[in-house]
Amino acid sequence: MVKGHQGEGVRSKSNQYPNTSLIHIEGVNTKEEVSWYCGKQWIALLLHLGQVPRPHGNSGVVRAKFKSNLPPKSMGDRVRVVMYPGNI
Amino acid sequence: MAPKAATGRTSRNPDLIRGVGKFSRSKMYHKRGLWAIKAKNGGVFPKHDPKPAAAETPAKPPKFYPADDVKKPLANKRKHKPTKLRASITPGTVLILLAGRFMGKRVVFLKQLTSGLLLVTGPFKVNGVPLRRVNQSYVIATSTKVDISGVDLGKFDDQYFEKEAEKKKKKGEGEFFEAEKEEKKVLPDDKKDDQKTVDAQLIKSIEAVLDLKTYLSARFYSEPQFFISKFCFME
């Protein structure tokens, strides 16, 4: 399991889209490194399950979609990536 | 006259263009020798009696008609195929389990079962993982391979791993007052023996390779500083 921190939801200047959360995975700093994680599952707060679909920008931040939206209170909290579904 | 086989026979009437023959109808009559056939048959074309129709057995009217028209469900002809095995997973590959009780254990892949699940063993003596089924998604394949040519895997299939059907308990007065007997699930001896047979062969192959036994006993774990995305599981 790899740890990460939850960031904001995807947003533009005035509009927020809470269905997708931005997550920063520890140790992942570029877009290319994120590709290893794509397709893997998240566990956030032991309650929410989600998936890593794609990177967000160039610095390794990741967009994640969860079964139900992450509560805004948990911004900054720990989030875990598990290594399955395996692809190697 | 019985019709001759038409092999090697070309039409006596070549096409000038499609649909227009070279010879007229009367010419063809002569060419085909129909006049000779008539003469042989006394001035008329020979007639063939129609074949007698096969005697039809009278169909019995069915005794029972359903009250309403019952719709038949469409036939389901789907056949189950096992999941496509990743190219990196071949018999004898060492796999890393990603989830479940044996998360992080390195394990030897034996074969893919008809359900698509992978049959896997620790071996039990080495890391405590018994003969087990695992889904391909919950596994990372490594490039390390163990020689499993000596292992007989014919008897292992999905049936082997299925739970035994629980016998229905009859409810009686006495049951309520008796203390609930907790039946411990004990692994039957023949399954233990199967494990030993399979593992005996494997352990020989494993001990032949330097450090492989220690490798299989160790768990795989990750920490952020490991940079998993940069890991090379396959060389």
Short mmCIF file of C-alpha atoms in Angstrom, two decimals:
data_model
loop_
_atom_site.label_atom_id
_atom_site.label_comp_id
_atom_site.label_asym_id
_atom_site.label_seq_id
_atom_site.Cartn_x
_atom_site.Cartn_y
_atom_site.Cartn_z
CA MET A 1 0.00 0.00 0.00
CA VAL A 2 1.27 3.39 -0.83
CA LYS A 3 0.20 6.48 1.06
CA GLY A 4 -0.98 9.76 -0.21
CA HIS A 5 -2.78 12.91 0.79
CA GLN A 6 -6.11 14.07 -0.35
CA GLY A 7 -6.21 17.47 -1.94
CA GLU A 8 -9.07 19.49 -3.29
CA GLY A 9 -11.68 18.41 -5.68
CA VAL A 10 -11.17 19.24 -9.30
CA ARG A 11 -12.07 22.83 -9.82
CA SER A 12 -11.82 25.81 -12.04
CA LYS A 13 -11.65 29.30 -10.62
CA SER A 14 -15.24 29.52 -9.49
CA ASN A 15 -16.70 26.09 -9.99
CA GLN A 16 -15.93 22.94 -8.05
CA TYR A 17 -16.49 19.39 -9.15
CA PRO A 18 -16.44 17.28 -6.02
CA ASN A 19 -16.98 13.99 -7.81
CA THR A 20 -13.28 13.85 -8.63
CA SER A 21 -10.64 14.40 -5.97
CA LEU A 22 -7.05 15.31 -6.49
CA ILE A 23 -4.63 13.15 -4.62
CA HIS A 24 -0.95 13.50 -4.12
CA ILE A 25 0.82 10.16 -3.79
CA GLU A 26 4.00 10.22 -1.78
CA GLY A 27 7.04 9.69 -3.90
CA VAL A 28 5.28 10.31 -7.18
CA ASN A 29 6.40 13.50 -8.77
CA THR A 30 5.87 13.24 -12.48
CA LYS A 31 3.13 12.37 -14.89
CA GLU A 32 5.02 9.33 -16.14
CA GLU A 33 5.26 7.78 -12.70
CA VAL A 34 1.52 8.07 -12.29
CA SER A 35 0.92 5.71 -15.18
CA TRP A 36 2.01 2.81 -12.99
CA TYR A 37 -0.80 3.63 -10.59
CA CYS A 38 -3.52 4.08 -13.16
CA GLY A 39 -6.24 1.56 -12.69
CA LYS A 40 -5.31 0.84 -9.11
CA GLN A 41 -7.75 1.18 -6.26
CA TRP A 42 -7.85 3.68 -3.42
CA ILE A 43 -8.93 3.28 0.13
CA ALA A 44 -9.68 6.57 1.82
CA LEU A 45 -10.59 6.81 5.49
CA LEU A 46 -11.23 3.05 5.39
CA LEU A 47 -14.62 3.82 3.94
CA HIS A 48 -14.37 5.11 0.48
CA LEU A 49 -13.23 2.99 -2.40
CA GLY A 50 -12.13 4.60 -5.58
CA GLN A 51 -9.97 4.27 -8.62
CA VAL A 52 -7.00 6.08 -10.06
CA PRO A 53 -7.98 6.92 -13.58
CA ARG A 54 -5.48 9.53 -14.70
CA PRO A 55 -2.84 12.03 -13.77
CA HIS A 56 -3.57 15.67 -13.17
CA GLY A 57 -0.97 17.96 -14.60
CA ASN A 58 2.75 17.36 -14.77
CA SER A 59 3.80 16.94 -11.19
CA GLY A 60 2.42 13.59 -10.30
CA VAL A 61 -0.90 14.62 -8.80
CA VAL A 62 -3.61 12.17 -9.55
CA ARG A 63 -7.30 12.43 -10.19
CA ALA A 64 -9.34 9.91 -8.31
CA LYS A 65 -12.95 8.99 -8.47
CA PHE A 66 -14.63 7.45 -5.50
CA LYS A 67 -17.84 5.52 -5.13
CA SER A 68 -19.22 8.40 -3.16
CA ASN A 69 -17.59 11.80 -3.04
CA LEU A 70 -14.96 12.37 -0.44
CA PRO A 71 -16.11 14.66 2.32
CA PRO A 72 -14.46 18.08 2.17
CA LYS A 73 -13.55 17.73 5.81
CA SER A 74 -11.03 15.06 4.90
CA MET A 75 -8.93 17.35 2.76
CA GLY A 76 -5.34 16.88 3.75
CA ASP A 77 -6.04 13.46 5.23
CA ARG A 78 -4.28 10.23 4.53
CA VAL A 79 -5.35 8.15 1.60
CA ARG A 80 -3.96 4.83 0.50
CA VAL A 81 -3.37 3.30 -2.87
CA VAL A 82 -3.43 -0.45 -3.07
CA MET A 83 -1.55 -2.28 -5.73
CA TYR A 84 -4.44 -4.22 -7.21
CA PRO A 85 -5.77 -4.76 -9.83
CA GLY A 86 -2.28 -5.88 -10.81
CA ASN A 87 -1.07 -5.31 -14.28
CA ILE A 88 2.45 -6.60 -14.45
CA MET B 1 -32.18 -42.57 -69.16
CA ALA B 2 -30.18 -41.92 -66.03
CA PRO B 3 -28.53 -38.51 -66.02
CA LYS B 4 -24.80 -38.72 -66.58
CA ALA B 5 -22.35 -37.03 -64.28
CA ALA B 6 -21.59 -33.56 -65.61
CA THR B 7 -17.90 -33.65 -64.75
CA GLY B 8 -15.74 -32.53 -67.61
CA ARG B 9 -18.80 -31.74 -69.69
CA THR B 10 -19.08 -28.35 -71.27
CA SER B 11 -22.18 -26.87 -72.76
CA ARG B 12 -22.68 -27.63 -76.43
CA ASN B 13 -23.99 -24.13 -76.83
CA PRO B 14 -21.28 -21.58 -76.23
CA ASP B 15 -22.31 -18.09 -75.14
CA LEU B 16 -21.86 -15.30 -77.61
CA ILE B 17 -22.60 -12.91 -74.80
CA ARG B 18 -24.14 -13.78 -71.49
CA GLY B 19 -27.63 -15.02 -72.10
CA VAL B 20 -27.28 -15.42 -75.87
CA GLY B 21 -26.15 -18.77 -77.18
CA LYS B 22 -24.51 -19.41 -80.47
CA PHE B 23 -26.98 -22.00 -81.63
CA SER B 24 -30.72 -21.74 -82.03
CA ARG B 25 -33.17 -23.98 -80.30
CA SER B 26 -33.72 -26.15 -83.33
CA LYS B 27 -29.97 -26.49 -83.86
CA MET B 28 -29.52 -27.55 -80.27
CA TYR B 29 -32.27 -30.12 -80.64
CA HIS B 30 -30.27 -31.66 -83.38
CA LYS B 31 -26.93 -31.34 -81.61
CA ARG B 32 -28.16 -33.00 -78.48
CA GLY B 33 -29.48 -35.90 -80.42
CA LEU B 34 -32.99 -35.53 -79.06
CA TRP B 35 -34.30 -36.83 -82.38
CA ALA B 36 -32.40 -40.07 -81.74
CA ILE B 37 -33.81 -40.40 -78.24
CA LYS B 38 -37.30 -39.93 -79.62
CA ALA B 39 -36.76 -42.48 -82.32
CA LYS B 40 -35.51 -44.97 -79.75
CA ASN B 41 -38.59 -44.44 -77.66
CA GLY B 42 -41.12 -44.73 -80.47
CA GLY B 43 -41.54 -41.06 -81.44
CA VAL B 44 -42.08 -39.63 -77.97
CA PHE B 45 -39.77 -38.51 -75.23
CA PRO B 46 -39.38 -41.15 -72.53
CA LYS B 47 -41.35 -40.44 -69.41
CA HIS B 48 -40.23 -41.24 -65.91
CA ASP B 49 -42.80 -42.20 -63.35
CA PRO B 50 -42.76 -39.95 -60.35
CA LYS B 51 -41.12 -41.57 -57.32
CA PRO B 52 -43.68 -42.93 -54.89
CA ALA B 53 -44.08 -40.57 -51.97
CA ALA B 54 -42.75 -41.97 -48.66
CA ALA B 55 -45.62 -43.20 -46.53
CA GLU B 56 -46.27 -40.57 -43.85
CA THR B 57 -46.98 -41.79 -40.37
CA PRO B 58 -50.10 -39.99 -39.20
CA ALA B 59 -49.05 -37.49 -36.50
CA LYS B 60 -50.73 -38.17 -33.16
CA PRO B 61 -52.48 -35.14 -31.74
CA PRO B 62 -50.83 -34.22 -28.42
CA LYS B 63 -52.76 -35.27 -25.32
CA PHE B 64 -52.02 -32.16 -23.35
CA TYR B 65 -52.17 -28.54 -24.33
CA PRO B 66 -51.02 -25.92 -21.83
CA ALA B 67 -53.77 -23.49 -20.83
CA ASP B 68 -51.78 -20.40 -21.81
CA ASP B 69 -49.04 -20.07 -24.28
CA VAL B 70 -45.94 -20.44 -22.21
CA LYS B 71 -42.95 -18.50 -23.45
CA LYS B 72 -39.81 -20.53 -23.67
CA PRO B 73 -36.75 -18.77 -22.35
CA LEU B 74 -34.15 -18.21 -25.02
CA ALA B 75 -31.45 -20.83 -25.00
CA ASN B 76 -28.26 -19.62 -23.32
CA LYS B 77 -25.38 -20.98 -25.31
CA ARG B 78 -22.67 -18.96 -23.61
CA LYS B 79 -19.58 -20.90 -22.76
CA HIS B 80 -17.32 -19.84 -19.98
CA LYS B 81 -13.73 -19.20 -20.98
CA PRO B 82 -10.93 -18.84 -18.49
CA THR B 83 -9.49 -15.33 -18.17
CA LYS B 84 -6.69 -14.59 -20.56
CA LEU B 85 -3.46 -15.17 -18.74
CA ARG B 86 -0.95 -12.34 -18.76
CA ALA B 87 2.11 -13.14 -20.82
CA SER B 88 4.29 -12.63 -17.78
CA ILE B 89 2.61 -15.43 -15.88
CA THR B 90 3.84 -18.88 -16.85
CA PRO B 91 3.88 -22.10 -14.80
CA GLY B 92 6.62 -21.78 -12.23
CA THR B 93 6.63 -17.99 -12.06
CA VAL B 94 7.03 -16.43 -8.66
CA LEU B 95 4.07 -14.16 -7.98
CA ILE B 96 3.53 -11.53 -5.33
CA LEU B 97 0.11 -11.64 -3.71
CA LEU B 98 -1.40 -8.19 -3.35
CA ALA B 99 -4.41 -8.74 -1.15
CA GLY B 100 -5.99 -11.05 1.31
CA ARG B 101 -4.59 -13.06 4.14
CA PHE B 102 -1.29 -13.69 2.42
CA MET B 103 -0.73 -10.17 1.19
CA GLY B 104 2.86 -9.54 0.26
CA LYS B 105 3.84 -13.18 0.15
CA ARG B 106 5.88 -14.45 -2.72
CA VAL B 107 4.37 -17.55 -4.12
CA VAL B 108 4.84 -20.09 -6.92
CA PHE B 109 2.32 -20.22 -9.72
CA LEU B 110 1.30 -23.73 -10.72
CA LYS B 111 -1.43 -23.53 -13.30
CA GLN B 112 -4.55 -21.74 -14.36
CA LEU B 113 -7.81 -23.47 -13.51
CA THR B 114 -10.80 -23.65 -15.80
CA SER B 115 -12.55 -20.92 -13.83
CA GLY B 116 -9.70 -18.57 -14.70
CA LEU B 117 -8.25 -18.45 -11.20
CA LEU B 118 -4.60 -19.20 -10.68
CA LEU B 119 -3.53 -22.21 -8.65
CA VAL B 120 -0.73 -21.21 -6.37
CA THR B 121 1.32 -22.66 -3.55
CA GLY B 122 3.83 -21.15 -1.07
CA PRO B 123 5.21 -23.81 -0.82
CA PHE B 124 3.58 -24.28 2.55
CA LYS B 125 6.79 -25.18 4.34
CA VAL B 126 8.56 -22.14 3.04
CA ASN B 127 6.10 -19.35 3.67
CA GLY B 128 2.87 -20.82 4.98
CA VAL B 129 0.82 -20.35 1.85
CA PRO B 130 -1.10 -23.54 1.05
CA LEU B 131 -2.46 -24.67 -2.29
CA ARG B 132 -4.74 -21.82 -3.04
CA ARG B 133 -6.66 -20.13 -5.79
CA VAL B 134 -5.92 -16.53 -6.59
CA ASN B 135 -7.35 -14.05 -9.03
CA GLN B 136 -4.97 -12.76 -11.64
CA SER B 137 -5.77 -9.15 -10.76
CA TYR B 138 -4.47 -9.54 -7.26
CA VAL B 139 -1.04 -10.62 -8.28
CA ILE B 140 2.18 -9.12 -9.58
CA ALA B 141 4.32 -11.42 -11.66
CA THR B 142 8.07 -11.37 -11.26
CA SER B 143 10.65 -12.65 -13.65
CA THR B 144 11.83 -15.32 -11.23
CA LYS B 145 10.86 -18.81 -12.29
CA VAL B 146 10.86 -22.12 -10.48
CA ASP B 147 11.11 -25.42 -12.26
CA ILE B 148 7.81 -27.26 -11.78
CA SER B 149 8.20 -29.94 -14.41
CA GLY B 150 8.19 -32.70 -11.82
CA VAL B 151 4.91 -31.71 -10.25
CA ASP B 152 1.71 -33.57 -11.07
CA LEU B 153 -1.17 -31.11 -11.09
CA GLY B 154 -3.79 -33.23 -12.78
CA LYS B 155 -6.00 -33.68 -9.75
CA PHE B 156 -6.38 -30.02 -8.89
CA ASP B 157 -9.35 -28.23 -10.33
CA ASP B 158 -12.07 -25.90 -9.09
CA GLN B 159 -14.07 -28.81 -7.67
CA TYR B 160 -11.20 -29.60 -5.34
CA PHE B 161 -11.51 -26.20 -3.71
CA GLU B 162 -15.24 -25.99 -3.42
CA LYS B 163 -16.81 -25.94 -0.01
CA GLU B 164 -18.49 -29.13 1.03
CA ALA B 165 -22.26 -28.78 0.96
CA GLU B 166 -23.47 -28.33 4.51
CA LYS B 167 -25.93 -30.92 5.63
CA LYS B 168 -29.21 -29.42 6.69
CA LYS B 169 -29.71 -29.76 10.38
CA LYS B 170 -33.00 -31.13 11.47
CA LYS B 171 -34.62 -28.95 14.04
CA GLY B 172 -35.71 -30.82 17.07
CA GLU B 173 -36.65 -29.92 20.62
CA GLY B 174 -33.38 -31.13 21.96
CA GLU B 175 -31.42 -28.86 19.65
CA PHE B 176 -32.48 -25.74 21.44
CA PHE B 177 -31.27 -26.93 24.77
CA GLU B 178 -28.03 -28.41 23.66
CA ALA B 179 -25.04 -26.17 23.66
CA GLU B 180 -24.10 -25.24 20.16
CA LYS B 181 -21.36 -27.48 19.07
CA GLU B 182 -18.78 -25.50 17.28
CA GLU B 183 -17.54 -27.59 14.44
CA LYS B 184 -14.01 -26.70 13.74
CA LYS B 185 -13.13 -26.79 10.12
CA VAL B 186 -10.29 -29.22 10.02
CA LEU B 187 -8.47 -29.70 6.78
CA PRO B 188 -8.96 -33.32 5.71
CA ASP B 189 -5.82 -35.41 5.71
CA ASP B 190 -5.87 -36.16 2.02
CA LYS B 191 -5.63 -32.47 1.25
CA LYS B 192 -2.67 -32.17 3.56
CA ASP B 193 -1.05 -35.05 1.75
CA ASP B 194 -1.66 -33.40 -1.60
CA GLN B 195 0.06 -30.29 -0.31
CA LYS B 196 3.05 -32.34 0.81
CA THR B 197 3.37 -34.16 -2.50
CA VAL B 198 3.28 -30.98 -4.53
CA ASP B 199 5.62 -29.15 -2.23
CA ALA B 200 8.17 -31.96 -2.07
CA GLN B 201 8.94 -31.54 -5.74
CA LEU B 202 8.93 -27.78 -5.57
CA ILE B 203 11.21 -27.51 -2.60
CA LYS B 204 13.83 -29.52 -4.41
CA SER B 205 13.77 -27.08 -7.31
CA ILE B 206 13.77 -24.12 -4.95
CA GLU B 207 16.71 -25.27 -2.89
CA ALA B 208 18.70 -25.74 -6.04
CA VAL B 209 18.64 -21.99 -6.64
CA LEU B 210 20.70 -19.75 -4.42
CA ASP B 211 18.69 -17.60 -2.01
CA LEU B 212 15.38 -18.51 -3.59
CA LYS B 213 14.09 -20.04 -0.39
CA THR B 214 14.83 -16.91 1.64
CA TYR B 215 13.29 -14.85 -1.12
CA LEU B 216 10.07 -16.83 -0.97
CA SER B 217 9.95 -16.70 2.81
CA ALA B 218 10.21 -12.92 2.83
CA ARG B 219 7.21 -10.69 2.37
CA PHE B 220 7.07 -7.93 -0.16
CA TYR B 221 6.34 -4.53 1.26
CA SER B 222 6.57 -0.99 0.06
CA GLU B 223 7.32 2.34 1.56
CA PRO B 224 7.09 5.72 -0.09
CA GLN B 225 10.81 5.94 -0.48
CA PHE B 226 10.72 2.78 -2.53
CA PHE B 227 9.25 4.50 -5.57
CA ILE B 228 7.19 1.51 -6.61
CA SER B 229 6.46 2.98 -9.97
CA LYS B 230 10.15 2.70 -10.69
CA PHE B 231 10.37 -0.90 -9.55
CA CYS B 232 11.37 -3.43 -12.10
CA PHE B 233 9.42 -6.59 -11.42
CA MET B 234 10.31 -8.03 -14.76
CA GLU B 235 13.84 -7.81 -15.96
#
